[in-house]
Short mmCIF file of C-alpha atoms and ligand atoms in Angstrom, two decimals:
data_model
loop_
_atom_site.label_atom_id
_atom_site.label_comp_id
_atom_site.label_asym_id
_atom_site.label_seq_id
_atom_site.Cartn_x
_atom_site.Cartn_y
_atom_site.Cartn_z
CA UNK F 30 -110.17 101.57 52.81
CA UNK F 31 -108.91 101.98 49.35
CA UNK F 32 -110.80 102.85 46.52
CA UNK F 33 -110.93 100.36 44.06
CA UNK F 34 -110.83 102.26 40.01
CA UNK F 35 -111.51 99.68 37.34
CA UNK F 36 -110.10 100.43 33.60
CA UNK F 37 -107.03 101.68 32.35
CA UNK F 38 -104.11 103.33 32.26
CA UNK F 39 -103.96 104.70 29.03
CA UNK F 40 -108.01 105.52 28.63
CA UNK F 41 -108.84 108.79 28.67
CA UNK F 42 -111.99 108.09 30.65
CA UNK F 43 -110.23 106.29 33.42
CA UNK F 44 -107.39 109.41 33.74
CA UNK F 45 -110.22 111.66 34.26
CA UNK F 46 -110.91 109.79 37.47
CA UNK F 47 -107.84 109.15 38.74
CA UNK F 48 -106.54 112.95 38.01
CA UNK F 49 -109.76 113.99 40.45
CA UNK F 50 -108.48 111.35 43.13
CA UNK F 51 -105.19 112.62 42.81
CA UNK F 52 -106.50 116.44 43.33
CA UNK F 53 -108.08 114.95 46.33
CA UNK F 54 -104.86 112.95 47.76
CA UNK F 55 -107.63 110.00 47.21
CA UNK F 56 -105.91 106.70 48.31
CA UNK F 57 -106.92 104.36 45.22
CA UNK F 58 -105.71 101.15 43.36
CA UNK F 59 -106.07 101.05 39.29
CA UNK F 60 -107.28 97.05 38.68
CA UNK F 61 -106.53 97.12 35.33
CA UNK F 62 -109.71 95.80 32.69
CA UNK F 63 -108.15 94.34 29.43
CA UNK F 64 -110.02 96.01 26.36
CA UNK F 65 -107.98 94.58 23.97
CA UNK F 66 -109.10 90.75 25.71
CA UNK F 67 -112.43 92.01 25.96
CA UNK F 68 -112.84 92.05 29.58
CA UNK F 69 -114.99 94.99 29.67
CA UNK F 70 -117.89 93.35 27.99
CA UNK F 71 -117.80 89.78 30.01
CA UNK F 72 -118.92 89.76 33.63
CA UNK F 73 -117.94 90.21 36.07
CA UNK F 74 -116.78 94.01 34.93
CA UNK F 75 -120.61 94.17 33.51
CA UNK F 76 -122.03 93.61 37.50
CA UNK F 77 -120.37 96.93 37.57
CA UNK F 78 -121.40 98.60 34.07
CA UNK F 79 -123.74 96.80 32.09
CA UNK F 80 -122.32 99.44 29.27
CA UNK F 81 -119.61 97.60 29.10
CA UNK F 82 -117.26 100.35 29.66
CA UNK F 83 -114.50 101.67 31.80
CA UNK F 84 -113.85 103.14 34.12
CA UNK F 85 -115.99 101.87 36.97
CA UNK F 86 -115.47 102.74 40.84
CA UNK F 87 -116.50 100.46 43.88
CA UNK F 88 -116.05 101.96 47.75
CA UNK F 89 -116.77 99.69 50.07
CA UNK F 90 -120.58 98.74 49.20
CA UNK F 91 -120.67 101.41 46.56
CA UNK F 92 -120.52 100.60 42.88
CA UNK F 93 -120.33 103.54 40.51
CA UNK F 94 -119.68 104.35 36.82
CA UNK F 95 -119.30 107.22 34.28
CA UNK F 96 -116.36 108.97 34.86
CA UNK F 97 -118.27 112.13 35.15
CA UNK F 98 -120.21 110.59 37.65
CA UNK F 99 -117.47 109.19 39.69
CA UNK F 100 -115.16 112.03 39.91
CA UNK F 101 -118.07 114.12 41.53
CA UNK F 102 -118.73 111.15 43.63
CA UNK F 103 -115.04 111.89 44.54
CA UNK F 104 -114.51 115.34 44.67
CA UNK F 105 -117.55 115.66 46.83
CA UNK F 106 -116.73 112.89 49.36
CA UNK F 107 -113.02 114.42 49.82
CA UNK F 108 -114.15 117.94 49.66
CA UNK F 109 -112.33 119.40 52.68
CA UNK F 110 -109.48 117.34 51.04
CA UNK F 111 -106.79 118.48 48.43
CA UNK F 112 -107.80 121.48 45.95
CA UNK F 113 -111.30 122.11 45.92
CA UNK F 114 -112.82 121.28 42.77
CA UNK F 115 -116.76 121.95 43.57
CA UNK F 116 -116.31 125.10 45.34
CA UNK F 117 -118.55 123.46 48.14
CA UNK F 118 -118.75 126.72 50.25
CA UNK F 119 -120.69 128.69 47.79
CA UNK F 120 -123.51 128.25 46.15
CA UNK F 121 -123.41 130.62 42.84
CA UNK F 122 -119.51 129.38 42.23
CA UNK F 123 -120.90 125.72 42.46
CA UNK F 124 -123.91 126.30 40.15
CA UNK F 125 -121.31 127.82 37.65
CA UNK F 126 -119.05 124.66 37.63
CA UNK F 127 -121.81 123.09 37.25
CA UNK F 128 -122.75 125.21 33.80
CA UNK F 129 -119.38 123.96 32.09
CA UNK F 130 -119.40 120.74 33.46
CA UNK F 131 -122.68 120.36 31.26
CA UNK F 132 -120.71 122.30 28.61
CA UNK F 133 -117.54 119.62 28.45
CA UNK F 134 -119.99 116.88 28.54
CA UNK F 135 -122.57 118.60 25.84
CA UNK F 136 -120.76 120.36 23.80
CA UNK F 137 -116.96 119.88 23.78
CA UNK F 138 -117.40 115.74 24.07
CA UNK F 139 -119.50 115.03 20.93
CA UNK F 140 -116.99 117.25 19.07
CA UNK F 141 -113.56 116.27 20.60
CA UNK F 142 -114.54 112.53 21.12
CA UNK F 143 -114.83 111.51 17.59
CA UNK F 144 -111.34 113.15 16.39
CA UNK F 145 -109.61 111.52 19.05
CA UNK F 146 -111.60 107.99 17.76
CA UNK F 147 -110.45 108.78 14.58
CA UNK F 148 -106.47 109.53 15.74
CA UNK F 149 -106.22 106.71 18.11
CA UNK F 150 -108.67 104.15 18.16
CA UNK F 151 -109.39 103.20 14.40
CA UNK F 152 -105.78 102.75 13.34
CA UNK F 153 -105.87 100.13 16.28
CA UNK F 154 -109.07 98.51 13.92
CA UNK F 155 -106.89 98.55 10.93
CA UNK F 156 -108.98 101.47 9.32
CA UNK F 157 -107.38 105.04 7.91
CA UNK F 158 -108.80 108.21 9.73
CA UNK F 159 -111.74 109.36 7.81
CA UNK F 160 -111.05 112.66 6.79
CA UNK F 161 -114.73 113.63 6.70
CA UNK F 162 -115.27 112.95 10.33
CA UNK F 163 -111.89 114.73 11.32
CA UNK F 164 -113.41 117.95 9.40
CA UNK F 165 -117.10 118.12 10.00
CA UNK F 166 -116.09 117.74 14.14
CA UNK F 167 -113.12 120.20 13.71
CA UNK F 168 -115.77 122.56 12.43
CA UNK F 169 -118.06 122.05 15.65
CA UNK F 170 -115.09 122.11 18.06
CA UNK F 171 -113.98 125.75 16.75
CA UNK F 172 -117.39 127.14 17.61
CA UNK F 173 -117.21 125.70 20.67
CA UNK F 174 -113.99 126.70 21.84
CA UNK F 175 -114.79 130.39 20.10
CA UNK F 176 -116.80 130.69 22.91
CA UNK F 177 -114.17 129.70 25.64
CA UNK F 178 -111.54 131.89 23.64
CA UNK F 179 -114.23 134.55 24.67
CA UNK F 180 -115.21 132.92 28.08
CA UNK F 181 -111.31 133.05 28.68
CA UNK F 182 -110.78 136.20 28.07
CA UNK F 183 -112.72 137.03 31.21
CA UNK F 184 -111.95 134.65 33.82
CA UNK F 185 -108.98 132.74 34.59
CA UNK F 186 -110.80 129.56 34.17
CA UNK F 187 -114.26 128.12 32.94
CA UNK F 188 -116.36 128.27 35.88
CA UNK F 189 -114.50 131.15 37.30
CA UNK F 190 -111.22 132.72 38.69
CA UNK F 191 -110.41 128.88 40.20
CA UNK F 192 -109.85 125.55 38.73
CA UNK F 193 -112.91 123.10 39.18
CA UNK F 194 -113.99 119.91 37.70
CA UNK F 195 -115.36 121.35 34.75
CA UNK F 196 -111.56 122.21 33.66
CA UNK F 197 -110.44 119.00 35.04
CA UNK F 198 -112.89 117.46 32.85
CA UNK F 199 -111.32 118.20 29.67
CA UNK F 200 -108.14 117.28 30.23
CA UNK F 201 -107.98 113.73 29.08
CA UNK F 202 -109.03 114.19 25.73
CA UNK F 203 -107.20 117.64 25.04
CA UNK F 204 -104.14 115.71 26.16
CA UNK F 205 -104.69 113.49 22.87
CA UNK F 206 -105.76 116.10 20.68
CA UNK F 207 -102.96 117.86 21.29
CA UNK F 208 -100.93 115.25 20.27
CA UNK F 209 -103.12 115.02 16.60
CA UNK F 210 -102.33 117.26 13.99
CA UNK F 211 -105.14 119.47 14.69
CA UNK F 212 -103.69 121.33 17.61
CA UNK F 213 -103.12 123.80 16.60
CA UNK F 214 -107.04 124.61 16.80
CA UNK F 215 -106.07 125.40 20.26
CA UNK F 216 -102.47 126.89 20.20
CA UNK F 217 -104.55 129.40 17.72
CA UNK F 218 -106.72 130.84 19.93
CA UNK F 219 -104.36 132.60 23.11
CA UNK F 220 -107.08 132.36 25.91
CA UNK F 221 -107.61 128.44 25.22
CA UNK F 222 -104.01 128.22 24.92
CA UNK F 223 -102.97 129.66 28.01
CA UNK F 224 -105.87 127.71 29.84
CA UNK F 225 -104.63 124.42 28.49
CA UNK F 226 -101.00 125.65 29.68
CA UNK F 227 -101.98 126.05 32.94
CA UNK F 228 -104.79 123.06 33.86
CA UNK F 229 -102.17 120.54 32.04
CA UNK F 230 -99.39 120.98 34.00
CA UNK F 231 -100.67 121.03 37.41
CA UNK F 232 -99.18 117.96 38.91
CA UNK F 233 -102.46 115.51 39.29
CA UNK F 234 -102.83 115.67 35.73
CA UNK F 235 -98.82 115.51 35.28
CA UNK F 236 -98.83 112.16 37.29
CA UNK F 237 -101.46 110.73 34.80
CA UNK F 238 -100.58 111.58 31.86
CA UNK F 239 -97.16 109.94 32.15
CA UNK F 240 -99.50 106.47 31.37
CA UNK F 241 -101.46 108.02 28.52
CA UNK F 242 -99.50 106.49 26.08
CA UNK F 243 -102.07 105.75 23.58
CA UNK F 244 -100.82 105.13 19.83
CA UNK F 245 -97.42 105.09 20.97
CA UNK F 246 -95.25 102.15 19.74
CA UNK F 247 -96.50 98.83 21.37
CA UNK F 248 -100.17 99.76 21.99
N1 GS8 P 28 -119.40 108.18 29.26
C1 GS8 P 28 -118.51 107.15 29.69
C2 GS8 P 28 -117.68 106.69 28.49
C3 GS8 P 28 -116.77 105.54 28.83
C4 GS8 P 28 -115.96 105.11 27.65
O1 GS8 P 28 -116.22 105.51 26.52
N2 GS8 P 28 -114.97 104.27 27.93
C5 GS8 P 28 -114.12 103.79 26.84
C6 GS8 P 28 -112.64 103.99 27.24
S1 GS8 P 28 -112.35 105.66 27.63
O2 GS8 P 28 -112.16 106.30 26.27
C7 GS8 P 28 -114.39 102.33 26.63
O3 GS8 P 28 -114.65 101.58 27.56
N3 GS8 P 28 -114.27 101.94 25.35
C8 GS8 P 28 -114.42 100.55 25.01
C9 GS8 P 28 -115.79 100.29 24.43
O4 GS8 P 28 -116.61 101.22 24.41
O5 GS8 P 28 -116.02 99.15 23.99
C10 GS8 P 28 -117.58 107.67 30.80
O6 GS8 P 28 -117.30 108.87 30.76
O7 GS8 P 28 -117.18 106.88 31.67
#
């Protein structure tokens, strides 16, 4: 039966799920959640996040949320399926995509997350970008990817010579920062470069990010 993935299109939360299902040849349907109606913080989408947030997953009886969350849900359940994102069959690889997985969601979140906020969602508010905010999370986002330009320069990708989850992971939101004046953040540094090069245009993330259109003209 079909996976059923709440949210939308356009969210970089939701394409982080359905770029994993699409690494796993998943079978899924998108039910779009209308934030700009609201939707997300009305039931019934709250029976399935009381957050309030998208994306959320149901499989059969099986309710999930947290995109994080859900994607391991799904690259564990498909596992033999697609390209292996969890390296299942051994234990040290799994344990170190498990290190940057932390590290996306620790480290290179809290910095990324509020530039893109900044870029995309508070012109949709009415407000200007705040400067500040742009600079003080620039700062912390250099240090952190200092450490991948270095991390980089001696594997192919974070966890290892393979692509996993924890590149996967940062896809979403590099795809919008990329598209902010501060790329160049990345383009500076050849090892992150080259990375992003290579995890953006596999074609799971190729098919999603055809529907990222946030901050285009008409949304
Ligand atoms: N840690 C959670 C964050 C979900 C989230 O912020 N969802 C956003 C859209 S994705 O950018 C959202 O629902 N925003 C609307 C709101 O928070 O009101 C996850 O990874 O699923």
């Amino acid at each position: 039966m079909a996976l059923k993935l709440y949210g939308a299109a356009m969210s970089p939360c939701t394409s982080r799920v359905m770029t994993c299902l699409h690494e796993k040849e998943a079978d899924f349907e998108l039910i779009p959640i209308d934030l700009f109606a609201g939707e997300h913080k009305q039931l019934p989408f709250l029976a399935k996040n009381p957050f309030g947030q998208i994306p959320a997953l149901e499989d059969g009886d099986l309710s999930l949320f947290e995109s994080r969350a859900i994607s391991a849900y799904v690259a564990e359940k498909y596992k033999e399926a697609g390209h292996d994102l969890i390296r299942y069959q051994s234990l040290k690889e799994a344990a170190e995509v498990k290190v940057w997985m932390e590290v996306e969601s620790q480290q290179y979140h809290p910095a990324i997350s509020p530039i893109i906020f900044q870029f995309f969602a508070a012109p949709l508010q009415g407000k200007v970008p705040d400067q500040a905010i742009i600079d003080e999370n620039l700062e912390k986002l250099g240090n952190v990817l200092s450490v991948y330009e270095e991390k980089l320069s001696r594997t192919k990708y974070l966890a290892g010579d393979f692509y996993s989850l924890a590149d996967l992971f940062h896809l979403s939101f590099t795809y919008y920062f990329m598209k902010t004046p501060c790329a160049n953040l990345i383009n500076e540094r050849p090892h992150v470069k080259a990375w992003w090069e290579d995890i953006s245009s596999r074609p799971a993330f190729q098919k999603v990010a055809s529907a990222m259109t946030f901050g285009e003209k008409g949304n």
